[in-house]
Short mmCIF file of C-alpha atoms in Angstrom, two decimals:
data_model
loop_
_atom_site.label_atom_id
_atom_site.label_comp_id
_atom_site.label_asym_id
_atom_site.label_seq_id
_atom_site.Cartn_x
_atom_site.Cartn_y
_atom_site.Cartn_z
CA MET N 1 -8.54 52.32 -25.28
CA ASN N 2 -11.33 52.23 -22.69
CA LEU N 3 -10.89 51.27 -19.08
CA ALA N 4 -12.26 47.73 -19.52
CA ALA N 5 -9.89 47.00 -22.40
CA ALA N 6 -6.94 48.39 -20.46
CA THR N 7 -7.86 46.26 -17.45
CA ASN N 8 -8.13 43.12 -19.58
CA GLU N 9 -4.77 43.79 -21.21
CA SER N 10 -3.19 44.31 -17.80
CA LEU N 11 -4.64 41.02 -16.56
CA ALA N 12 -3.37 39.23 -19.67
CA ASN N 13 0.14 40.60 -19.07
CA THR N 14 -0.07 39.58 -15.42
CA SER N 15 -1.06 36.06 -16.51
CA ASN N 16 2.00 35.86 -18.77
CA VAL N 17 4.27 36.97 -15.92
CA LEU N 18 2.78 34.36 -13.61
CA ILE N 19 3.23 31.58 -16.17
CA TYR N 20 6.88 32.50 -16.68
CA SER N 21 7.34 32.74 -12.91
CA SER N 22 5.89 29.26 -12.46
CA MET N 23 8.38 27.96 -15.03
CA ALA N 24 11.20 29.43 -12.96
CA VAL N 25 9.95 27.71 -9.79
CA TYR N 26 9.35 24.44 -11.67
CA THR N 27 12.97 24.64 -12.81
CA LEU N 28 14.11 24.87 -9.18
CA ALA N 29 11.87 21.92 -8.36
CA PHE N 30 13.43 20.00 -11.25
CA PHE N 31 16.94 20.47 -9.83
CA ALA N 32 15.71 19.54 -6.35
CA HIS N 33 14.27 16.29 -7.74
CA ILE N 34 17.58 15.61 -9.46
CA ALA N 35 19.36 16.17 -6.13
CA GLU N 36 16.95 13.76 -4.46
CA TRP N 37 17.87 11.01 -6.92
CA VAL N 38 21.61 11.79 -6.94
CA LEU N 39 22.16 12.31 -3.21
CA GLY N 40 19.79 9.59 -2.05
CA SER N 41 21.74 6.36 -1.63
CA ARG N 42 20.70 2.99 -2.87
CA SER N 43 18.01 1.19 -0.91
CA LYS N 44 18.72 -0.83 2.21
CA VAL N 45 17.91 -3.99 0.26
CA GLY N 46 20.41 -3.14 -2.44
CA ARG N 47 23.13 -2.04 -0.02
CA THR N 48 22.71 -5.18 2.05
CA ALA N 49 22.74 -7.42 -0.99
CA ALA N 50 25.88 -5.77 -2.33
CA ALA N 51 27.63 -6.05 1.02
CA LEU N 52 26.73 -9.71 1.46
CA SER N 53 27.79 -10.47 -2.09
CA ALA N 54 31.14 -8.75 -1.58
CA SER N 55 31.81 -10.52 1.69
CA GLY N 56 31.13 -13.97 0.31
CA ALA N 57 31.46 -16.84 2.73
CA SER N 58 32.68 -14.58 5.53
CA ALA N 59 29.44 -12.62 5.58
CA SER N 60 27.40 -15.82 5.40
CA ALA N 61 29.24 -17.29 8.38
CA SER N 62 28.88 -14.12 10.39
CA ALA N 63 25.18 -13.88 9.59
CA ALA N 64 24.70 -17.51 10.60
CA THR N 65 26.25 -16.94 14.02
CA GLY N 66 24.96 -13.54 14.98
CA GLY N 67 22.58 -12.44 12.32
CA LYS N 68 24.93 -9.56 11.53
CA ALA N 69 27.81 -9.15 9.13
CA ARG N 70 30.56 -6.58 8.96
CA VAL N 71 31.99 -5.66 5.61
CA GLY N 72 34.66 -3.00 5.38
CA GLY N 73 33.70 -1.72 8.83
CA THR N 74 30.03 -1.29 7.94
CA ALA N 75 27.40 -3.22 9.84
CA VAL N 76 24.83 -5.04 7.75
CA LEU N 77 21.79 -5.56 9.93
CA ASP N 78 19.28 -6.97 7.48
CA ARG N 79 19.34 -9.73 4.96
CA PRO N 80 18.25 -8.69 1.48
CA GLU N 81 14.69 -9.40 0.46
CA VAL N 82 14.52 -12.53 -1.68
CA ILE N 83 12.78 -12.36 -5.02
CA THR N 84 10.28 -15.18 -5.26
CA ARG N 85 7.61 -16.06 -7.76
CA SER N 86 4.11 -16.43 -6.32
CA ALA N 87 2.64 -17.69 -9.58
CA THR N 88 3.59 -18.13 -13.20
CA GLY N 89 4.52 -14.76 -14.66
CA THR N 90 4.31 -12.92 -11.32
CA ARG N 91 6.79 -12.00 -8.61
CA ASP N 92 6.68 -11.07 -4.95
CA VAL N 93 9.07 -8.14 -4.86
CA PRO N 94 9.15 -5.40 -2.21
CA ASP N 95 8.67 -1.80 -3.25
CA GLY N 96 11.77 0.36 -3.32
CA PRO N 97 12.31 3.18 -0.80
CA GLY N 98 11.54 5.92 -3.33
CA ALA N 99 13.75 8.44 -5.08
CA ALA N 100 15.31 9.45 -1.76
CA GLY N 101 16.79 5.98 -1.43
CA GLY N 102 15.64 5.81 2.18
CA THR N 103 18.22 8.38 3.31
CA PHE N 104 17.78 11.59 5.28
CA LYS N 105 19.62 13.72 2.75
CA GLY N 106 17.67 12.36 -0.19
CA ASP N 107 14.38 12.72 1.67
CA LEU N 108 15.20 16.33 2.56
CA TRP N 109 15.78 17.23 -1.08
CA GLY N 110 12.62 15.35 -2.02
CA ARG N 111 10.58 17.40 0.44
CA ILE N 112 12.13 20.59 -0.92
CA ALA N 113 11.23 19.47 -4.44
CA VAL N 114 7.61 18.81 -3.46
CA SER N 115 7.40 22.17 -1.66
CA LEU N 116 8.70 23.97 -4.73
CA THR N 117 6.25 22.05 -6.89
CA VAL N 118 3.39 23.23 -4.66
CA VAL N 119 4.56 26.85 -4.98
CA ALA N 120 4.91 26.52 -8.77
CA PHE N 121 1.45 24.96 -8.99
CA LEU N 122 -0.11 27.84 -7.06
CA VAL N 123 1.65 30.41 -9.23
CA GLU N 124 0.66 28.64 -12.45
CA ALA N 125 -2.94 28.22 -11.28
CA SER N 126 -3.01 31.95 -10.55
CA GLY N 127 -1.77 32.55 -14.11
CA VAL N 128 -4.57 30.41 -15.53
CA ALA N 129 -7.18 32.17 -13.37
CA THR N 130 -5.84 35.59 -14.38
CA ARG N 131 -6.02 34.58 -18.04
CA ALA N 132 -9.68 33.68 -17.49
CA LEU N 133 -10.36 37.04 -15.88
CA SER N 134 -8.70 38.87 -18.76
CA VAL N 135 -11.19 37.43 -21.26
CA GLN N 136 -14.05 36.70 -18.84
CA ARG N 137 -14.51 33.14 -20.06
CA ALA N 138 -13.13 29.63 -19.56
CA PRO N 139 -9.34 29.72 -20.05
CA TRP N 140 -9.13 26.87 -22.54
CA ALA N 141 -10.40 28.11 -25.88
CA ASN N 142 -7.12 27.57 -27.77
CA MET N 143 -4.06 25.33 -27.56
CA TYR N 144 -2.04 27.76 -25.45
CA GLU N 145 -4.74 28.01 -22.83
CA PHE N 146 -5.39 24.27 -22.98
CA SER N 147 -1.67 23.58 -22.44
CA ILE N 148 -1.22 25.79 -19.39
CA THR N 149 -4.43 24.44 -17.87
CA PHE N 150 -3.46 20.85 -18.67
CA SER N 151 -0.11 21.11 -16.89
CA THR N 152 -1.79 22.80 -13.92
CA VAL N 153 -4.32 19.99 -13.59
CA ALA N 154 -1.61 17.32 -14.02
CA VAL N 155 0.44 18.78 -11.17
CA GLY N 156 -2.70 19.28 -9.09
CA SER N 157 -3.64 15.61 -9.55
CA TYR N 158 -0.15 14.57 -8.44
CA LEU N 159 -0.35 16.77 -5.34
CA VAL N 160 -3.79 15.37 -4.47
CA LEU N 161 -2.36 11.84 -4.57
CA LEU N 162 0.47 12.96 -2.31
CA ALA N 163 -2.00 14.56 0.08
CA LEU N 164 -3.89 11.26 0.18
CA LYS N 165 -0.64 9.60 1.35
CA LYS N 166 -0.19 7.62 -1.85
CA ASN N 167 3.30 6.42 -2.72
CA VAL N 168 3.71 8.56 -5.84
CA ARG N 169 6.68 10.84 -5.14
CA TRP N 170 8.59 8.89 -7.78
CA ILE N 171 6.39 10.65 -10.36
CA GLY N 172 7.82 14.03 -9.36
CA LEU N 173 10.86 14.17 -11.65
CA PRO N 174 9.18 13.00 -14.90
CA LEU N 175 6.14 15.17 -14.11
CA VAL N 176 8.09 18.39 -13.55
CA THR N 177 10.22 17.67 -16.62
CA THR N 178 7.12 17.21 -18.77
CA VAL N 179 5.46 20.32 -17.33
CA LEU N 180 8.50 22.41 -18.22
CA LEU N 181 8.43 21.06 -21.78
CA ASP N 182 4.69 21.65 -22.02
CA LEU N 183 4.96 25.25 -20.80
CA GLY N 184 8.01 25.89 -22.97
CA ILE N 185 6.10 24.82 -26.08
CA ALA N 186 3.06 26.79 -24.93
CA VAL N 187 4.83 30.13 -24.47
CA THR N 188 7.10 29.87 -27.52
CA THR N 189 5.02 28.09 -30.18
CA LEU N 190 1.39 27.94 -29.11
CA TYR N 191 0.98 31.37 -27.54
CA THR N 192 -2.16 33.24 -28.59
CA ASP N 193 -3.25 36.67 -27.37
CA SER N 194 -6.29 36.57 -25.16
CA ASP N 195 -9.42 37.19 -27.21
CA GLN N 196 -13.13 36.60 -27.19
CA LEU N 197 -14.71 33.39 -28.44
CA VAL N 198 -16.20 32.70 -31.83
CA PRO N 199 -20.00 32.31 -31.62
CA ALA N 200 -19.93 28.48 -31.72
CA LEU N 201 -17.98 28.40 -28.43
CA HIS N 202 -20.37 30.63 -26.50
CA SER N 203 -21.90 27.83 -24.48
CA TYR N 204 -21.80 26.45 -20.95
CA TRP N 205 -20.67 23.20 -22.60
CA LEU N 206 -17.26 24.83 -23.02
CA TRP N 207 -16.86 24.64 -19.24
CA ILE N 208 -18.16 21.07 -19.07
CA HIS N 209 -16.76 19.37 -22.17
CA VAL N 210 -13.27 20.90 -22.32
CA SER N 211 -12.67 20.85 -18.57
CA THR N 212 -13.38 17.12 -18.41
CA ALA N 213 -11.12 16.55 -21.43
CA ILE N 214 -8.29 18.35 -19.60
CA ILE N 215 -8.83 16.34 -16.42
CA CYS N 216 -8.85 13.08 -18.40
CA GLY N 217 -5.66 13.98 -20.25
CA ALA N 218 -3.85 14.93 -17.04
CA VAL N 219 -4.79 11.69 -15.29
CA PHE N 220 -4.09 9.60 -18.41
CA TYR N 221 -0.63 11.19 -18.39
CA LEU N 222 0.03 10.02 -14.82
CA GLY N 223 -1.07 6.53 -15.86
CA ALA N 224 1.28 6.65 -18.85
CA VAL N 225 4.23 7.59 -16.61
CA GLY N 226 3.45 4.64 -14.37
CA THR N 227 3.20 2.36 -17.41
CA VAL N 228 6.57 3.42 -18.83
CA LEU N 229 8.28 2.93 -15.46
CA TYR N 230 6.52 -0.42 -15.09
CA LEU N 231 8.10 -1.64 -18.33
CA PHE N 232 11.58 -0.61 -17.14
CA ARG N 233 11.10 -2.10 -13.69
CA ASP N 234 9.66 -5.33 -15.09
CA THR N 235 12.69 -5.71 -17.36
CA TYR N 236 14.95 -5.13 -14.35
CA GLU N 237 13.16 -7.71 -12.21
CA SER N 238 13.14 -10.24 -15.04
CA LYS N 239 16.90 -9.85 -15.45
CA LEU N 240 17.44 -10.42 -11.73
CA ALA N 241 15.12 -13.42 -11.72
CA SER N 242 17.03 -15.00 -14.61
CA GLY N 243 20.34 -14.57 -12.79
CA GLY N 244 21.49 -11.52 -14.73
CA THR N 245 23.39 -8.58 -13.27
CA PRO N 246 22.02 -5.15 -14.23
CA GLY N 247 24.39 -2.21 -14.44
CA LYS N 248 25.07 -0.01 -11.42
CA PHE N 249 23.05 2.91 -12.81
CA ALA N 250 20.04 0.74 -13.62
CA THR N 251 20.25 -0.88 -10.20
CA SER N 252 20.50 2.44 -8.39
CA VAL N 253 17.45 3.83 -10.19
CA MET N 254 15.22 0.78 -10.54
CA GLU N 255 15.52 -0.49 -6.98
CA ARG N 256 14.15 2.78 -5.63
CA LEU N 257 10.91 2.50 -7.62
CA PRO N 258 7.85 0.53 -6.54
CA SER N 259 7.82 -3.05 -7.74
CA ALA N 260 6.60 -3.84 -11.24
CA SER N 261 3.42 -5.27 -9.74
CA THR N 262 2.73 -2.04 -7.83
CA LEU N 263 3.37 0.13 -10.88
CA ASP N 264 1.13 -2.10 -12.99
CA LYS N 265 -1.72 -1.81 -10.48
CA PHE N 266 -1.23 1.97 -10.20
CA SER N 267 -1.47 2.49 -13.95
CA TYR N 268 -4.47 0.21 -14.30
CA ARG N 269 -6.39 1.84 -11.47
CA ILE N 270 -5.63 5.36 -12.69
CA ASN N 271 -6.77 4.59 -16.24
CA ALA N 272 -9.81 2.64 -15.09
CA ALA N 273 -10.87 5.44 -12.72
CA VAL N 274 -10.79 8.17 -15.38
CA PHE N 275 -12.14 6.15 -18.32
CA PRO N 276 -15.83 6.78 -17.41
CA LEU N 277 -15.07 10.51 -17.37
CA TRP N 278 -13.55 10.25 -20.86
CA THR N 279 -16.74 8.52 -21.98
CA PHE N 280 -18.73 11.41 -20.56
CA THR N 281 -16.39 13.87 -22.33
CA ILE N 282 -17.25 12.36 -25.72
CA ILE N 283 -20.96 12.32 -24.93
CA ALA N 284 -20.83 15.95 -23.76
CA GLY N 285 -19.01 16.90 -26.95
CA ALA N 286 -21.70 15.22 -29.03
CA ILE N 287 -24.45 17.09 -27.19
CA TRP N 288 -22.59 20.38 -27.67
CA ALA N 289 -22.13 19.59 -31.38
CA GLY N 290 -25.87 19.06 -31.65
CA ASP N 291 -26.50 22.49 -30.15
CA ALA N 292 -23.80 24.29 -32.14
CA TRP N 293 -23.91 22.55 -35.53
CA GLY N 294 -27.24 20.78 -35.61
CA ARG N 295 -25.78 17.24 -35.58
CA TYR N 296 -24.40 15.05 -32.81
CA TRP N 297 -21.74 13.28 -34.86
CA GLY N 298 -20.18 14.29 -38.17
CA TRP N 299 -16.91 12.37 -38.34
CA ASP N 300 -14.88 15.51 -37.81
CA PRO N 301 -11.16 14.61 -37.25
CA LYS N 302 -11.36 15.61 -33.58
CA GLU N 303 -14.46 13.49 -33.09
CA VAL N 304 -12.89 10.54 -34.87
CA TRP N 305 -9.69 10.62 -32.84
CA SER N 306 -11.57 11.10 -29.59
CA PHE N 307 -13.47 7.92 -30.43
CA ILE N 308 -10.25 6.12 -31.43
CA THR N 309 -8.76 7.10 -28.07
CA TRP N 310 -11.85 5.78 -26.32
CA VAL N 311 -11.60 2.47 -28.21
CA ALA N 312 -7.88 2.18 -27.39
CA TYR N 313 -8.42 2.66 -23.66
CA ALA N 314 -11.43 0.34 -23.72
CA ALA N 315 -9.25 -2.30 -25.38
CA TYR N 316 -6.57 -1.78 -22.74
CA LEU N 317 -9.00 -2.14 -19.84
CA HIS N 318 -10.52 -5.23 -21.42
CA ALA N 319 -7.08 -6.72 -22.08
CA ARG N 320 -5.91 -5.87 -18.56
CA ALA N 321 -8.91 -7.68 -17.12
CA THR N 322 -8.18 -10.73 -19.26
CA ALA N 323 -5.66 -13.16 -17.78
CA GLY N 324 -3.75 -13.67 -21.01
CA TRP N 325 -3.16 -9.95 -21.56
CA LYS N 326 -1.91 -8.73 -18.20
CA GLY N 327 1.52 -7.25 -17.82
CA ARG N 328 3.61 -6.01 -20.72
CA LYS N 329 1.11 -6.66 -23.51
CA ALA N 330 -1.55 -4.62 -21.76
CA ALA N 331 1.03 -1.94 -20.93
CA TYR N 332 1.86 -1.51 -24.61
CA LEU N 333 -1.84 -1.03 -25.30
CA ALA N 334 -2.01 1.64 -22.59
CA LEU N 335 0.85 3.56 -24.22
CA VAL N 336 -0.79 3.29 -27.64
CA ALA N 337 -3.99 4.68 -26.12
CA PHE N 338 -2.15 7.64 -24.58
CA ALA N 339 -0.35 8.24 -27.88
CA CYS N 340 -3.81 8.46 -29.49
CA TRP N 341 -4.79 11.07 -26.92
CA LEU N 342 -1.63 13.09 -27.64
CA PHE N 343 -2.23 12.96 -31.38
CA ASN N 344 -5.84 13.96 -30.83
CA TYR N 345 -4.57 17.08 -29.09
CA TYR N 346 -1.41 18.07 -30.97
CA GLY N 347 -1.65 16.24 -34.30
CA VAL N 348 -5.29 16.91 -35.11
CA ASN N 349 -5.16 20.54 -33.97
CA ILE N 350 -1.99 21.40 -35.89
CA PHE N 351 -1.94 19.17 -38.97
CA VAL N 352 -5.60 18.35 -39.70
CA SER N 353 -8.31 20.78 -40.71
CA GLY N 354 -11.83 20.39 -39.37
CA LEU N 355 -14.66 22.08 -37.55
CA HIS N 356 -12.55 22.27 -34.40
CA SER N 357 -9.86 24.26 -36.21
CA TYR N 358 -11.56 27.60 -35.61
CA ALA N 359 -9.81 27.95 -32.26
CA GLY N 360 -6.42 28.06 -33.97
CA VAL N 361 -3.36 27.32 -31.88
#
């Protein structure tokens, strides 16, 4: 074995160690996020509402005289926010205080969780970079490399939103959970030894086309998380508006999240922002296909499902911009579109044979 080969093998082993190390730190971040949700109390709105409800007429009388009520020795300083409807099918509902529940203890654990996520991200990014150095090419030529890069970009996108002071810390727990699952599948099922590319992949379009596909998938994932939570929160708000009483667990979780309206806007803006990049990804892939195979479009399974994904997101954005399809109907379309993206990655690569199958898993 020559020196170059030995160096590349050493770098590949180092990459593996870094990926496993990032999984360990992500696991710590996962437990810290759990602690944030468990130790953070219910929001001020929920606590005040519960106290006023328990006190009945006594609390109402006290609030009428002094603006304050005492229930079981606990001062209630604020009236609960009232859910009102600003228009048909919409609600004016305040955002929740976040996973920390507005408490010092919960916020402390949340900050620890974010700090651990930053450390894990840096370790994982180092693993991806080391993998690239070991083969001296872009680190996304097979499903293993795509997976570790995808999770790195997803976490990086989340951290960028946090750095921009966006209210997205509620994404932390589902994100870290998904990253652990993604890396677990990558290292156990999808792992492929670092190797050189087949001739068709020796192109600068590998950097352009695949990198944009990874970025799109990572951001689409964040939009999908927001959409799923929107559906839960919308159901919760609808139950409250109709006079129902959600369970204690649902109340404790749902009231900490942003309002359904906020989650809906977040998902829409995220998907709308990245959709032009997904369009460019398909165009770049077509140009690369023309260079590599002599045709721009050949109805290869990967090409077909990329186009189906594009159509699904286009339908969602069109439906979301149409008054009759806002809310839950559009949200279902968004989830269908993301499911198409997932199948395009996992389903087509594993179960369908085509020109893109040369990369293996």
